[in-house]
Short mmCIF file of C-alpha atoms in Angstrom, two decimals:
data_model
loop_
_atom_site.label_atom_id
_atom_site.label_comp_id
_atom_site.label_asym_id
_atom_site.label_seq_id
_atom_site.Cartn_x
_atom_site.Cartn_y
_atom_site.Cartn_z
CA GLN I 5 0.00 0.00 0.00
CA ALA I 6 2.80 2.42 0.84
CA CYS I 7 4.44 1.67 -2.50
CA ASN I 8 1.23 2.37 -4.42
CA MET I 9 0.75 5.58 -2.49
CA THR I 10 4.22 6.81 -3.40
CA SER I 11 3.64 6.12 -7.08
CA MET I 12 0.42 8.15 -7.03
CA LEU I 13 2.10 11.14 -5.43
CA VAL I 14 4.01 12.00 -8.57
CA LEU I 15 0.88 12.28 -10.71
CA PRO I 16 -0.09 15.82 -11.78
CA ASP I 17 -3.71 15.47 -10.60
CA VAL I 18 -4.22 13.04 -7.76
CA CYS I 19 -7.05 12.10 -5.48
CA LEU I 20 -5.49 11.01 -2.21
CA ALA I 21 -8.46 11.14 0.13
CA LEU I 22 -9.70 7.57 -0.20
CA ILE I 23 -6.17 6.14 -0.07
CA PHE I 24 -5.25 8.04 3.06
CA GLU I 25 -8.51 7.28 4.80
CA TYR I 26 -7.69 3.58 4.80
CA THR I 27 -3.93 3.71 5.26
CA LEU I 28 -2.91 6.64 7.45
CA SER I 29 -4.50 8.80 10.10
CA PRO I 30 -4.98 12.51 9.26
CA HIS I 31 -2.27 13.43 11.75
CA ASP I 32 0.30 11.04 10.24
CA SER I 33 -0.49 11.97 6.64
CA VAL I 34 0.11 15.73 6.85
CA ASN I 35 3.72 15.46 5.67
CA VAL I 36 2.77 13.03 2.90
CA ILE I 37 0.05 15.35 1.53
CA ARG I 38 2.42 18.31 1.64
CA ASN I 39 5.09 16.42 -0.25
CA PRO I 40 6.55 18.71 -2.97
CA SER I 41 5.80 16.11 -5.63
CA VAL I 42 2.06 16.64 -5.14
CA SER I 43 1.04 19.45 -7.48
CA ARG I 44 -2.69 19.10 -6.93
CA LEU I 45 -4.80 17.48 -4.24
CA GLY I 46 -8.25 16.19 -5.14
CA LEU I 47 -11.15 15.27 -2.87
CA MET I 48 -13.72 12.57 -3.56
CA CYS I 49 -15.40 11.41 -0.38
CA VAL I 50 -13.92 11.43 3.10
CA SER I 51 -14.95 10.94 6.69
CA PRO I 52 -15.47 13.93 9.02
CA SER I 53 -12.09 13.29 10.65
CA TRP I 54 -10.42 14.53 7.46
CA ARG I 55 -12.41 17.73 7.24
CA ASN I 56 -10.08 20.26 8.88
CA LEU I 57 -6.97 18.94 7.14
CA LEU I 58 -8.34 18.73 3.61
CA CYS I 59 -10.26 22.00 3.73
CA SER I 60 -6.97 23.85 3.94
CA LEU I 61 -5.21 21.88 1.18
CA VAL I 62 -7.62 20.51 -1.42
CA GLN I 63 -7.64 22.20 -4.83
CA THR I 64 -9.90 19.94 -6.90
CA MET I 65 -13.13 18.58 -5.44
CA TYR I 66 -15.62 16.06 -6.75
CA LEU I 67 -19.20 17.11 -6.09
CA THR I 68 -21.14 15.12 -3.55
CA ARG I 69 -23.69 16.41 -1.09
CA ALA I 70 -21.38 15.50 1.80
CA ASN I 71 -18.45 17.45 0.33
CA LEU I 72 -20.64 20.48 -0.35
CA ARG I 73 -21.65 20.55 3.31
CA MET I 74 -18.06 20.87 4.45
CA HIS I 75 -16.53 24.07 5.68
CA GLN I 76 -14.72 26.58 3.54
CA TYR I 77 -11.99 25.27 1.24
CA HIS I 78 -9.16 27.77 1.30
CA ARG I 79 -7.38 26.74 -1.92
CA LEU I 80 -10.20 25.18 -3.94
CA GLU I 81 -10.03 26.08 -7.64
CA SER I 82 -12.09 23.45 -9.43
CA ILE I 83 -15.24 21.46 -8.67
CA THR I 84 -16.45 18.61 -10.82
CA CYS I 85 -18.94 15.76 -10.83
CA LEU I 86 -17.71 12.25 -11.48
CA GLN I 87 -18.71 11.55 -15.07
CA GLY I 88 -21.24 8.82 -15.48
CA THR I 89 -22.67 9.12 -11.98
CA ALA I 90 -26.27 10.00 -11.31
CA GLU I 91 -25.49 12.05 -8.23
CA VAL I 92 -26.70 15.33 -9.69
CA GLY I 93 -29.32 13.98 -12.04
CA ALA I 94 -30.97 11.75 -9.46
CA HIS I 95 -30.72 14.35 -6.71
CA PRO I 96 -31.20 17.83 -8.22
CA THR I 97 -31.14 19.31 -4.72
CA ILE I 98 -27.34 19.04 -4.84
CA LEU I 99 -27.47 22.09 -7.12
CA LEU I 100 -29.16 24.05 -4.34
CA PHE I 101 -26.11 23.54 -2.12
CA LEU I 102 -24.02 25.44 -4.66
CA HIS I 103 -25.49 28.76 -3.54
CA SER I 104 -23.89 28.86 -0.10
CA PHE I 105 -20.91 26.82 -1.28
CA LEU I 106 -19.88 29.23 -4.03
CA HIS I 107 -20.21 32.19 -1.71
CA LYS I 108 -17.91 30.57 0.84
CA ASN I 109 -15.27 29.64 -1.74
CA HIS I 110 -14.25 32.64 -3.81
CA SER I 111 -11.19 30.94 -5.30
CA ILE I 112 -13.23 28.64 -7.59
CA HIS I 113 -12.49 29.18 -11.28
CA HIS I 114 -13.80 25.99 -12.90
CA ILE I 115 -17.15 24.17 -12.58
CA ASP I 116 -17.56 20.86 -14.41
CA LEU I 117 -21.08 19.40 -14.40
CA SER I 118 -20.74 17.43 -17.64
CA VAL I 119 -22.56 14.09 -18.01
CA CYS I 120 -24.60 14.68 -14.86
CA GLY I 121 -28.12 14.09 -16.10
CA ILE I 122 -29.08 17.74 -15.67
CA ASP I 123 -32.37 18.46 -17.44
CA GLU I 124 -34.18 21.72 -18.16
CA ASP I 125 -35.33 22.13 -14.55
CA GLY I 126 -31.84 21.41 -13.25
CA ALA I 127 -30.39 23.98 -15.64
CA LYS I 128 -32.83 26.59 -14.33
CA ILE I 129 -31.77 25.84 -10.75
CA PHE I 130 -28.11 26.11 -11.69
CA ALA I 131 -28.75 29.35 -13.59
CA ASN I 132 -30.35 30.90 -10.51
CA GLU I 133 -27.23 30.10 -8.52
CA LEU I 134 -24.98 31.58 -11.20
CA VAL I 135 -26.81 34.91 -11.08
CA VAL I 136 -25.64 35.49 -7.50
CA SER I 137 -22.34 33.60 -7.70
CA PRO I 138 -18.94 35.29 -7.15
CA PRO I 139 -17.32 36.81 -10.27
CA THR I 140 -14.30 34.48 -10.06
CA ILE I 141 -15.79 31.64 -12.15
CA ARG I 142 -14.04 31.41 -15.51
CA THR I 143 -15.15 28.06 -16.99
CA ILE I 144 -18.47 26.22 -16.90
CA ASP I 145 -18.80 22.78 -18.52
CA LEU I 146 -22.35 21.44 -18.97
CA ALA I 147 -21.58 19.07 -21.85
CA TYR I 148 -23.82 16.06 -22.47
CA ASN I 149 -26.72 17.23 -20.33
CA ASP I 150 -30.18 17.47 -21.90
CA VAL I 151 -30.87 21.05 -20.82
CA GLY I 152 -32.78 21.92 -24.00
CA ASP I 153 -33.57 25.36 -25.36
CA GLN I 154 -35.18 26.76 -22.22
CA GLY I 155 -32.36 25.52 -20.00
CA ALA I 156 -29.79 27.06 -22.35
CA ILE I 157 -31.66 30.37 -22.37
CA CYS I 158 -31.58 30.48 -18.56
CA ILE I 159 -27.85 29.73 -18.49
CA VAL I 160 -27.08 32.40 -21.11
CA ASP I 161 -29.10 35.02 -19.23
CA ALA I 162 -27.37 34.11 -15.96
CA ILE I 163 -23.82 34.59 -17.28
CA LYS I 164 -24.46 37.60 -19.50
CA SER I 165 -22.83 40.06 -17.10
CA SER I 166 -20.41 37.63 -15.43
CA GLY I 167 -16.66 37.27 -15.82
CA LEU I 168 -16.99 33.90 -17.55
CA ARG I 169 -14.34 33.10 -20.15
CA GLN I 170 -15.38 29.64 -21.40
CA LEU I 171 -18.80 28.01 -21.75
CA ILE I 172 -19.08 24.38 -22.87
CA MET I 173 -22.57 23.17 -23.81
CA ARG I 174 -21.69 20.33 -26.17
CA ASN I 175 -24.56 17.96 -27.02
CA CYS I 176 -27.10 19.58 -24.70
CA GLY I 177 -30.23 19.13 -26.82
CA ILE I 178 -30.23 22.78 -27.89
CA GLY I 179 -32.06 23.82 -31.06
CA SER I 180 -32.45 27.00 -33.05
CA THR I 181 -34.38 28.77 -30.28
CA GLY I 182 -31.52 28.48 -27.81
CA ALA I 183 -28.94 29.38 -30.47
CA CYS I 184 -30.87 32.48 -31.52
CA HIS I 185 -31.09 33.62 -27.91
CA LEU I 186 -27.34 33.18 -27.52
CA GLY I 187 -26.79 35.16 -30.71
CA ASP I 188 -28.93 38.00 -29.38
CA ALA I 189 -27.00 37.99 -26.10
CA LEU I 190 -23.45 37.78 -27.50
CA PRO I 191 -23.08 41.54 -28.19
CA HIS I 192 -23.55 42.08 -24.44
CA PHE I 193 -20.91 39.52 -23.39
CA CYS I 194 -17.76 41.46 -22.58
CA GLY I 195 -15.43 38.68 -21.41
CA ILE I 196 -16.42 35.39 -23.04
CA GLN I 197 -13.56 33.97 -25.13
CA SER I 198 -14.52 30.38 -25.92
CA LEU I 199 -17.89 28.82 -26.79
CA ASP I 200 -18.45 25.12 -27.45
CA TRP I 201 -21.96 24.66 -28.87
CA SER I 202 -21.11 21.55 -30.90
CA PHE I 203 -23.42 18.56 -31.46
CA ASN I 204 -26.57 20.66 -31.03
CA GLU I 205 -29.20 20.79 -33.80
CA ILE I 206 -29.22 24.57 -34.13
CA GLY I 207 -29.83 24.49 -37.90
CA TYR I 208 -29.34 27.23 -40.45
CA ILE I 209 -31.48 29.86 -38.67
CA GLY I 210 -29.66 29.37 -35.38
CA ALA I 211 -26.28 29.55 -37.11
CA VAL I 212 -27.18 32.81 -38.87
CA GLN I 213 -28.23 34.46 -35.62
CA LEU I 214 -25.12 33.19 -33.86
CA GLY I 215 -23.01 34.63 -36.66
CA ARG I 216 -24.60 38.04 -36.22
CA GLY I 217 -23.94 37.94 -32.50
CA ILE I 218 -20.31 36.96 -33.01
CA MET I 219 -19.76 39.80 -35.44
CA ALA I 220 -20.91 42.21 -32.74
CA ASN I 221 -18.79 40.59 -30.04
CA THR I 222 -15.18 41.71 -29.50
CA SER I 223 -13.89 39.05 -27.10
CA ILE I 224 -14.60 35.61 -28.65
CA THR I 225 -11.54 33.84 -30.02
CA HIS I 226 -12.85 30.26 -30.24
CA LEU I 227 -16.22 28.92 -31.43
CA ASP I 228 -17.05 25.22 -31.92
CA LEU I 229 -20.14 24.47 -34.05
CA ARG I 230 -19.27 20.99 -35.25
CA HIS I 231 -22.18 18.68 -36.12
CA CYS I 232 -24.84 21.34 -35.65
CA ASN I 233 -26.84 20.59 -38.82
CA ILE I 234 -26.08 24.02 -40.19
CA GLY I 235 -26.31 22.82 -43.78
#
């Protein structure tokens, strides 16, 4: 076990919580976690005895309701949901925890909720949290969630005046209505640099409106519209 632990420490993005929970006590593992070879510390699911230690060190956290209930994370930069799990989709209330969580953790730059089973209602809940979220968030990934046109409209409206730099909504069941709304909103986006709207059936009308919005936007440097049935 010690040998396996050492080999994991040299990885650029490691999740040590489960390993340490079953091998070392929090007190004994402080020096191991702070080893210079660990460039990032990730958190999946830990017992309460780990709370104080990891809250001061963890940088990447996997979303679970238990983790969201923890205290403030002083160095947290990225939160993500384990792809393929039904944690968010089966329990939409996890999105409600984001309100207080985001306001306690102002260092978060990246939110990854891809492949989480978020539907239109879930997208609306998430959008409501984004409206009042801190301006530090730079990337939001909602890829492979069936948010639909109305969910996409809510997300676009929520981030219109934010400091967001990258929005990923690949294969989200968005049609021409959602694309047209994004096109109308793009002239008012002052910081967005990258948009991934690929694998959505936006069609010719949606593409035309998006094009008009991009022409009036001065910040976008990357746009992905692959497989959008543009014609």
